[in-house]
PDB file of C-alpha atoms in Angstrom:
ATOM      1  CA  GLU A   1     -11.926  15.324   0.188  1.00  0.00           C
ATOM      2  CA  ASP A   2     -10.311  12.530  -1.821  1.00  0.00           C
ATOM      3  CA  GLN A   3     -11.898   9.160  -1.059  1.00  0.00           C
ATOM      4  CA  VAL A   4     -11.605   5.561  -2.178  1.00  0.00           C
ATOM      5  CA  THR A   5     -14.258   2.947  -1.413  1.00  0.00           C
ATOM      6  CA  GLN A   6     -13.871  -0.708  -2.279  1.00  0.00           C
ATOM      7  CA  SER A   7     -16.708  -3.217  -2.454  1.00  0.00           C
ATOM      8  CA  PRO A   8     -17.520  -5.801  -1.434  1.00  0.00           C
ATOM      9  CA  GLU A   9     -15.447  -6.039   1.758  1.00  0.00           C
ATOM     10  CA  ALA A  10     -15.240  -9.801   1.300  1.00  0.00           C
ATOM     11  CA  LEU A  11     -16.066 -12.122  -1.581  1.00  0.00           C
ATOM     12  CA  ARG A  12     -16.204 -15.903  -1.612  1.00  0.00           C
ATOM     13  CA  LEU A  13     -16.157 -17.661  -4.992  1.00  0.00           C
ATOM     14  CA  GLN A  14     -16.047 -21.218  -6.187  1.00  0.00           C
ATOM     15  CA  GLU A  15     -13.128 -22.101  -8.402  1.00  0.00           C
ATOM     16  CA  GLY A  16     -14.029 -21.069 -11.946  1.00  0.00           C
ATOM     17  CA  GLU A  17     -16.772 -18.634 -10.859  1.00  0.00           C
ATOM     18  CA  SER A  18     -15.944 -15.269 -12.469  1.00  0.00           C
ATOM     19  CA  SER A  19     -16.718 -11.985 -10.685  1.00  0.00           C
ATOM     20  CA  SER A  20     -15.684  -8.345 -10.313  1.00  0.00           C
ATOM     21  CA  LEU A  21     -14.323  -6.170  -7.537  1.00  0.00           C
ATOM     22  CA  ASN A  22     -15.230  -2.488  -7.428  1.00  0.00           C
ATOM     23  CA  CYS A  23     -13.193   0.601  -6.523  1.00  0.00           C
ATOM     24  CA  SER A  24     -15.163   3.864  -6.431  1.00  0.00           C
ATOM     25  CA  TYR A  25     -13.252   7.101  -6.046  1.00  0.00           C
ATOM     26  CA  THR A  26     -13.571  10.849  -5.735  1.00  0.00           C
ATOM     27  CA  VAL A  27     -10.343  12.698  -6.317  1.00  0.00           C
ATOM     28  CA  SER A  28      -9.172  16.115  -7.450  1.00  0.00           C
ATOM     29  CA  GLY A  29      -7.576  15.378 -10.784  1.00  0.00           C
ATOM     30  CA  LEU A  30      -6.743  11.690 -11.159  1.00  0.00           C
ATOM     31  CA  ARG A  31      -3.071  11.086 -11.898  1.00  0.00           C
ATOM     32  CA  GLY A  32      -3.264   7.316 -11.611  1.00  0.00           C
ATOM     33  CA  LEU A  33      -5.247   4.415 -10.180  1.00  0.00           C
ATOM     34  CA  PHE A  34      -3.318   1.426  -8.866  1.00  0.00           C
ATOM     35  CA  TRP A  35      -4.335  -2.152  -8.070  1.00  0.00           C
ATOM     36  CA  TYR A  36      -2.345  -4.293  -5.647  1.00  0.00           C
ATOM     37  CA  ARG A  37      -2.623  -7.837  -4.349  1.00  0.00           C
ATOM     38  CA  GLN A  38      -1.788  -8.480  -0.683  1.00  0.00           C
ATOM     39  CA  ASP A  39      -1.294 -11.917   0.852  1.00  0.00           C
ATOM     40  CA  PRO A  40      -1.611 -12.356   4.647  1.00  0.00           C
ATOM     41  CA  GLY A  41       1.443 -11.060   6.498  1.00  0.00           C
ATOM     42  CA  LYS A  42       3.003  -9.687   3.313  1.00  0.00           C
ATOM     43  CA  GLY A  43       3.332  -6.308   1.649  1.00  0.00           C
ATOM     44  CA  PRO A  44       1.140  -5.303  -1.308  1.00  0.00           C
ATOM     45  CA  GLU A  45       2.293  -6.581  -4.688  1.00  0.00           C
ATOM     46  CA  PHE A  46       1.751  -4.251  -7.640  1.00  0.00           C
ATOM     47  CA  LEU A  47      -0.657  -5.455 -10.339  1.00  0.00           C
ATOM     48  CA  PHE A  48      -1.789  -2.595 -12.600  1.00  0.00           C
ATOM     49  CA  THR A  49      -1.750   1.157 -13.158  1.00  0.00           C
ATOM     50  CA  LEU A  50      -4.560   2.895 -15.046  1.00  0.00           C
ATOM     51  CA  TYR A  51      -4.165   6.537 -16.025  1.00  0.00           C
ATOM     52  CA  SER A  52      -7.281   7.584 -17.933  1.00  0.00           C
ATOM     53  CA  ALA A  53     -10.935   6.627 -18.360  1.00  0.00           C
ATOM     54  CA  GLY A  54     -11.426   3.862 -20.883  1.00  0.00           C
ATOM     55  CA  GLU A  55      -8.059   2.294 -20.239  1.00  0.00           C
ATOM     56  CA  GLU A  56      -7.855  -1.479 -19.627  1.00  0.00           C
ATOM     57  CA  LYS A  57      -5.011  -3.720 -18.478  1.00  0.00           C
ATOM     58  CA  GLU A  58      -4.852  -7.529 -18.354  1.00  0.00           C
ATOM     59  CA  LYS A  59      -2.657 -10.059 -16.626  1.00  0.00           C
ATOM     60  CA  GLU A  60      -3.493 -13.767 -16.645  1.00  0.00           C
ATOM     61  CA  ARG A  61      -6.999 -14.115 -15.117  1.00  0.00           C
ATOM     62  CA  LEU A  62      -7.186 -10.440 -14.056  1.00  0.00           C
ATOM     63  CA  LYS A  63      -8.454  -7.473 -16.048  1.00  0.00           C
ATOM     64  CA  ALA A  64      -8.649  -3.921 -14.710  1.00  0.00           C
ATOM     65  CA  THR A  65     -10.864  -1.228 -16.222  1.00  0.00           C
ATOM     66  CA  LEU A  66     -11.313   2.467 -15.428  1.00  0.00           C
ATOM     67  CA  THR A  67     -14.117   5.015 -15.761  1.00  0.00           C
ATOM     68  CA  LYS A  68     -14.282   8.578 -14.449  1.00  0.00           C
ATOM     69  CA  LYS A  69     -15.786   7.400 -11.155  1.00  0.00           C
ATOM     70  CA  GLU A  70     -14.714   3.803 -10.606  1.00  0.00           C
ATOM     71  CA  SER A  71     -12.473   0.939 -11.514  1.00  0.00           C
ATOM     72  CA  PHE A  72     -13.276  -2.744 -11.744  1.00  0.00           C
ATOM     73  CA  LEU A  73     -10.976  -5.686 -11.273  1.00  0.00           C
ATOM     74  CA  HIS A  74     -12.502  -8.581 -13.213  1.00  0.00           C
ATOM     75  CA  ILE A  75     -11.409 -12.083 -12.255  1.00  0.00           C
ATOM     76  CA  THR A  76     -12.098 -14.734 -14.873  1.00  0.00           C
ATOM     77  CA  ALA A  77     -12.255 -18.415 -13.864  1.00  0.00           C
ATOM     78  CA  PRO A  78     -10.422 -17.825 -10.570  1.00  0.00           C
ATOM     79  CA  LYS A  79      -8.259 -20.445  -8.917  1.00  0.00           C
ATOM     80  CA  PRO A  80      -7.606 -20.948  -5.169  1.00  0.00           C
ATOM     81  CA  GLU A  81      -4.209 -19.261  -5.567  1.00  0.00           C
ATOM     82  CA  ASP A  82      -6.027 -16.037  -6.478  1.00  0.00           C
ATOM     83  CA  SER A  83      -7.224 -15.828  -2.860  1.00  0.00           C
ATOM     84  CA  ALA A  84      -5.833 -12.609  -1.370  1.00  0.00           C
ATOM     85  CA  THR A  85      -6.836  -9.079  -0.429  1.00  0.00           C
ATOM     86  CA  TYR A  86      -6.967  -6.732  -3.407  1.00  0.00           C
ATOM     87  CA  LEU A  87      -6.199  -3.071  -2.737  1.00  0.00           C
ATOM     88  CA  CYS A  88      -7.044  -0.061  -4.855  1.00  0.00           C
ATOM     89  CA  ALA A  89      -5.229   3.287  -4.561  1.00  0.00           C
ATOM     90  CA  VAL A  90      -5.695   6.603  -6.349  1.00  0.00           C
ATOM     91  CA  GLN A  91      -3.216   9.418  -6.801  1.00  0.00           C
ATOM     92  CA  ALA A  92      -4.589  12.951  -6.943  1.00  0.00           C
ATOM     93  CA  ARG A  93      -3.302  15.998  -8.812  1.00  0.00           C
ATOM     94  CA  ASN A  94      -1.367  17.083  -5.704  1.00  0.00           C
ATOM     95  CA  ASN A  95       0.292  13.620  -5.671  1.00  0.00           C
ATOM     96  CA  ASP A  96      -1.535  12.564  -2.507  1.00  0.00           C
ATOM     97  CA  MET A  97      -2.212   8.816  -2.546  1.00  0.00           C
ATOM     98  CA  ARG A  98      -5.387   7.362  -1.030  1.00  0.00           C
ATOM     99  CA  PHE A  99      -5.881   3.656  -0.435  1.00  0.00           C
ATOM    100  CA  GLY A 100      -9.118   1.740  -0.140  1.00  0.00           C
ATOM    101  CA  ALA A 101      -9.644  -0.764   2.685  1.00  0.00           C
ATOM    102  CA  GLY A 102      -9.453  -3.675   0.264  1.00  0.00           C
ATOM    103  CA  THR A 103     -11.583  -6.627  -0.845  1.00  0.00           C
ATOM    104  CA  ARG A 104     -10.736  -9.968   0.732  1.00  0.00           C
ATOM    105  CA  LEU A 105     -11.200 -12.643  -1.937  1.00  0.00           C
ATOM    106  CA  THR A 106     -11.490 -16.339  -1.100  1.00  0.00           C
ATOM    107  CA  VAL A 107     -11.645 -18.900  -3.904  1.00  0.00           C
ATOM    108  CA  LYS A 108     -12.763 -22.362  -2.832  1.00  0.00           C
ATOM    109  CA  PRO A 109     -11.693 -25.450  -4.811  1.00  0.00           C
TER     110      PRO A 109
ATOM    111  CA  ASP B   1      17.580  -9.452  -6.488  1.00  0.00           C
ATOM    112  CA  GLY B   2      16.545  -5.830  -6.011  1.00  0.00           C
ATOM    113  CA  GLY B   3      13.909  -5.096  -3.447  1.00  0.00           C
ATOM    114  CA  ILE B   4      12.814  -3.532  -0.189  1.00  0.00           C
ATOM    115  CA  THR B   5      13.784  -5.234   3.071  1.00  0.00           C
ATOM    116  CA  GLN B   6      11.960  -4.480   6.291  1.00  0.00           C
ATOM    117  CA  SER B   7      13.132  -5.737   9.652  1.00  0.00           C
ATOM    118  CA  PRO B   8      12.273  -7.103  12.057  1.00  0.00           C
ATOM    119  CA  LYS B   9       9.189  -8.986  10.884  1.00  0.00           C
ATOM    120  CA  TYR B  10       7.695  -8.851  14.390  1.00  0.00           C
ATOM    121  CA  LEU B  11       8.405  -6.293  17.122  1.00  0.00           C
ATOM    122  CA  PHE B  12       7.116  -5.838  20.628  1.00  0.00           C
ATOM    123  CA  ARG B  13       7.117  -2.553  22.502  1.00  0.00           C
ATOM    124  CA  LYS B  14       6.928  -1.941  26.224  1.00  0.00           C
ATOM    125  CA  GLU B  15       5.262   1.081  27.771  1.00  0.00           C
ATOM    126  CA  GLY B  16       7.374   4.213  27.468  1.00  0.00           C
ATOM    127  CA  GLN B  17       9.772   2.633  24.995  1.00  0.00           C
ATOM    128  CA  ASN B  18      10.847   3.928  21.607  1.00  0.00           C
ATOM    129  CA  VAL B  19      11.337   1.327  18.902  1.00  0.00           C
ATOM    130  CA  THR B  20      12.882   1.639  15.436  1.00  0.00           C
ATOM    131  CA  LEU B  21      11.727  -0.178  12.314  1.00  0.00           C
ATOM    132  CA  SER B  22      14.261  -0.682   9.559  1.00  0.00           C
ATOM    133  CA  CYS B  23      13.654  -0.194   5.823  1.00  0.00           C
ATOM    134  CA  GLU B  24      16.418  -0.754   3.279  1.00  0.00           C
ATOM    135  CA  GLN B  25      16.133  -0.731  -0.522  1.00  0.00           C
ATOM    136  CA  ASN B  26      18.647  -1.564  -3.242  1.00  0.00           C
ATOM    137  CA  LEU B  27      16.474  -0.319  -6.112  1.00  0.00           C
ATOM    138  CA  ASN B  28      18.211   3.073  -6.380  1.00  0.00           C
ATOM    139  CA  HIS B  29      14.866   4.789  -5.728  1.00  0.00           C
ATOM    140  CA  ASP B  30      14.848   8.361  -4.426  1.00  0.00           C
ATOM    141  CA  ALA B  31      11.332   8.439  -2.970  1.00  0.00           C
ATOM    142  CA  MET B  32      10.496   6.346   0.087  1.00  0.00           C
ATOM    143  CA  TYR B  33       7.359   6.104   2.210  1.00  0.00           C
ATOM    144  CA  TRP B  34       6.082   4.732   5.515  1.00  0.00           C
ATOM    145  CA  TYR B  35       2.477   3.562   5.885  1.00  0.00           C
ATOM    146  CA  ARG B  36       0.447   2.149   8.707  1.00  0.00           C
ATOM    147  CA  GLN B  37      -2.154  -0.568   8.016  1.00  0.00           C
ATOM    148  CA  ASP B  38      -4.980  -1.297  10.462  1.00  0.00           C
ATOM    149  CA  PRO B  39      -7.739  -3.885   9.983  1.00  0.00           C
ATOM    150  CA  GLY B  40     -10.642  -2.562   7.925  1.00  0.00           C
ATOM    151  CA  GLN B  41      -8.820   0.637   6.942  1.00  0.00           C
ATOM    152  CA  GLY B  42      -6.814   1.738   3.959  1.00  0.00           C
ATOM    153  CA  LEU B  43      -3.097   2.351   4.250  1.00  0.00           C
ATOM    154  CA  ARG B  44      -2.353   5.692   5.923  1.00  0.00           C
ATOM    155  CA  LEU B  45       0.772   7.714   5.185  1.00  0.00           C
ATOM    156  CA  ILE B  46       3.054   8.456   8.146  1.00  0.00           C
ATOM    157  CA  TYR B  47       6.109  10.089   6.533  1.00  0.00           C
ATOM    158  CA  TYR B  48       7.705  10.291   3.120  1.00  0.00           C
ATOM    159  CA  SER B  49      11.033  11.346   1.705  1.00  0.00           C
ATOM    160  CA  GLN B  50      11.737  12.468  -1.860  1.00  0.00           C
ATOM    161  CA  ILE B  51      15.488  12.806  -1.438  1.00  0.00           C
ATOM    162  CA  VAL B  52      18.299  12.237   1.038  1.00  0.00           C
ATOM    163  CA  ASN B  53      18.266  14.541   4.090  1.00  0.00           C
ATOM    164  CA  ASP B  54      14.699  15.663   3.396  1.00  0.00           C
ATOM    165  CA  PHE B  55      11.352  14.268   4.560  1.00  0.00           C
ATOM    166  CA  GLN B  56       7.760  15.431   5.065  1.00  0.00           C
ATOM    167  CA  LYS B  57       4.952  14.513   7.437  1.00  0.00           C
ATOM    168  CA  GLY B  58       2.070  12.481   6.120  1.00  0.00           C
ATOM    169  CA  ASP B  59      -1.467  12.280   7.448  1.00  0.00           C
ATOM    170  CA  ILE B  60      -0.653  10.592  10.779  1.00  0.00           C
ATOM    171  CA  ALA B  61       2.893  11.674  11.720  1.00  0.00           C
ATOM    172  CA  GLU B  62       2.218  12.385  15.407  1.00  0.00           C
ATOM    173  CA  GLY B  63       4.181   9.993  17.647  1.00  0.00           C
ATOM    174  CA  TYR B  64       6.551   8.952  14.850  1.00  0.00           C
ATOM    175  CA  SER B  65       9.923  10.176  13.590  1.00  0.00           C
ATOM    176  CA  VAL B  66      12.141   9.334  10.617  1.00  0.00           C
ATOM    177  CA  SER B  67      15.587  10.047   9.197  1.00  0.00           C
ATOM    178  CA  ARG B  68      17.003   9.830   5.668  1.00  0.00           C
ATOM    179  CA  GLU B  69      20.768   9.940   5.920  1.00  0.00           C
ATOM    180  CA  LYS B  70      21.343   7.503   3.079  1.00  0.00           C
ATOM    181  CA  LYS B  71      19.452   6.902  -0.147  1.00  0.00           C
ATOM    182  CA  GLU B  72      19.056   3.221   0.670  1.00  0.00           C
ATOM    183  CA  SER B  73      17.703   3.589   4.207  1.00  0.00           C
ATOM    184  CA  PHE B  74      14.578   5.172   5.724  1.00  0.00           C
ATOM    185  CA  PRO B  75      14.140   4.038   9.357  1.00  0.00           C
ATOM    186  CA  LEU B  76      10.959   4.784  11.291  1.00  0.00           C
ATOM    187  CA  THR B  77      10.957   5.343  15.057  1.00  0.00           C
ATOM    188  CA  VAL B  78       7.733   4.762  16.945  1.00  0.00           C
ATOM    189  CA  THR B  79       8.005   6.920  20.041  1.00  0.00           C
ATOM    190  CA  SER B  80       6.338   6.559  23.421  1.00  0.00           C
ATOM    191  CA  ALA B  81       4.089   9.464  22.381  1.00  0.00           C
ATOM    192  CA  GLN B  82       2.286   7.133  19.949  1.00  0.00           C
ATOM    193  CA  LYS B  83      -0.400   5.765  22.261  1.00  0.00           C
ATOM    194  CA  ASN B  84      -1.849   3.192  19.868  1.00  0.00           C
ATOM    195  CA  PRO B  85       1.129   1.773  17.976  1.00  0.00           C
ATOM    196  CA  THR B  86      -0.202  -1.745  17.385  1.00  0.00           C
ATOM    197  CA  ALA B  87      -0.409  -2.085  13.601  1.00  0.00           C
ATOM    198  CA  PHE B  88       1.259  -3.465  10.475  1.00  0.00           C
ATOM    199  CA  TYR B  89       3.881  -1.027   9.171  1.00  0.00           C
ATOM    200  CA  LEU B  90       4.770  -0.934   5.499  1.00  0.00           C
ATOM    201  CA  CYS B  91       7.690   0.763   3.782  1.00  0.00           C
ATOM    202  CA  ALA B  92       7.523   1.604   0.089  1.00  0.00           C
ATOM    203  CA  SER B  93       9.652   3.220  -2.575  1.00  0.00           C
ATOM    204  CA  ARG B  94       8.936   4.692  -5.992  1.00  0.00           C
ATOM    205  CA  PRO B  95      11.079   4.545  -9.147  1.00  0.00           C
ATOM    206  CA  PRO B  96      12.644   7.725 -10.520  1.00  0.00           C
ATOM    207  CA  GLY B  97      10.716   9.671 -13.130  1.00  0.00           C
ATOM    208  CA  PRO B  98       7.050  10.756 -13.143  1.00  0.00           C
ATOM    209  CA  SER B  99       5.506  10.809  -9.684  1.00  0.00           C
ATOM    210  CA  ASN B 100       2.497   8.760 -10.838  1.00  0.00           C
ATOM    211  CA  GLN B 101       4.485   5.562 -11.112  1.00  0.00           C
ATOM    212  CA  PRO B 102       3.478   2.731  -8.767  1.00  0.00           C
ATOM    213  CA  GLN B 103       5.035   2.388  -5.350  1.00  0.00           C
ATOM    214  CA  HIS B 104       6.639  -0.927  -4.428  1.00  0.00           C
ATOM    215  CA  PHE B 105       6.382  -2.337  -0.931  1.00  0.00           C
ATOM    216  CA  GLY B 106       8.398  -4.334   1.561  1.00  0.00           C
ATOM    217  CA  ASP B 107       6.870  -7.217   3.496  1.00  0.00           C
ATOM    218  CA  GLY B 108       6.101  -5.179   6.582  1.00  0.00           C
ATOM    219  CA  THR B 109       6.772  -5.160  10.314  1.00  0.00           C
ATOM    220  CA  ARG B 110       4.038  -6.115  12.752  1.00  0.00           C
ATOM    221  CA  LEU B 111       4.310  -4.083  15.955  1.00  0.00           C
ATOM    222  CA  SER B 112       2.533  -5.135  19.134  1.00  0.00           C
ATOM    223  CA  ILE B 113       2.380  -3.840  22.688  1.00  0.00           C
ATOM    224  CA  LEU B 114       3.675  -5.996  25.540  1.00  0.00           C
TER     225      LEU B 114
END
């Protein structure tokens, strides 16, 4: 069965303290892995798509990487405005999409 | 600006009542989706539609119904058969082309029981 597990569930960082969020997956034929940011009371906002192992994408302080079993979202020198829940989703060969439960990130000034 | 509009933002349901959540998009997307989000769980697919006048059940369709009479609109009805409807409901759409393009989301409707 296709599964997505995100860790940690919650992460508290000081401003400027870099860290990584993990998304582990098992899926029948990966067609794409997606990262989203979700603010409280809002819908998820698209960040990145990764399609194959070894691929990397960057946007401002965020960098997403992909292996055959997991993806990491690296946050470099985070700021308080980076506080949000980050969601990972994988799309299988049959086009089914599975979402992880998310990592709730808090960045303290 | 193009986007997905969900309304209302908050909705309350009484026992035995059906309620309808609105989702409208002006992105010219064919594919539209409804998800349910509960605390501590990933988004779960309720229904999806790839084209007008056609839709398919997702993983948790029981107690819900949809229609797709227009490309721009994909309303979700939460029926009285859904015994635990309290959740955050998200509508999404996907651009035309390969199916592995990212979905884009509205800002959700929070449904509670009175």
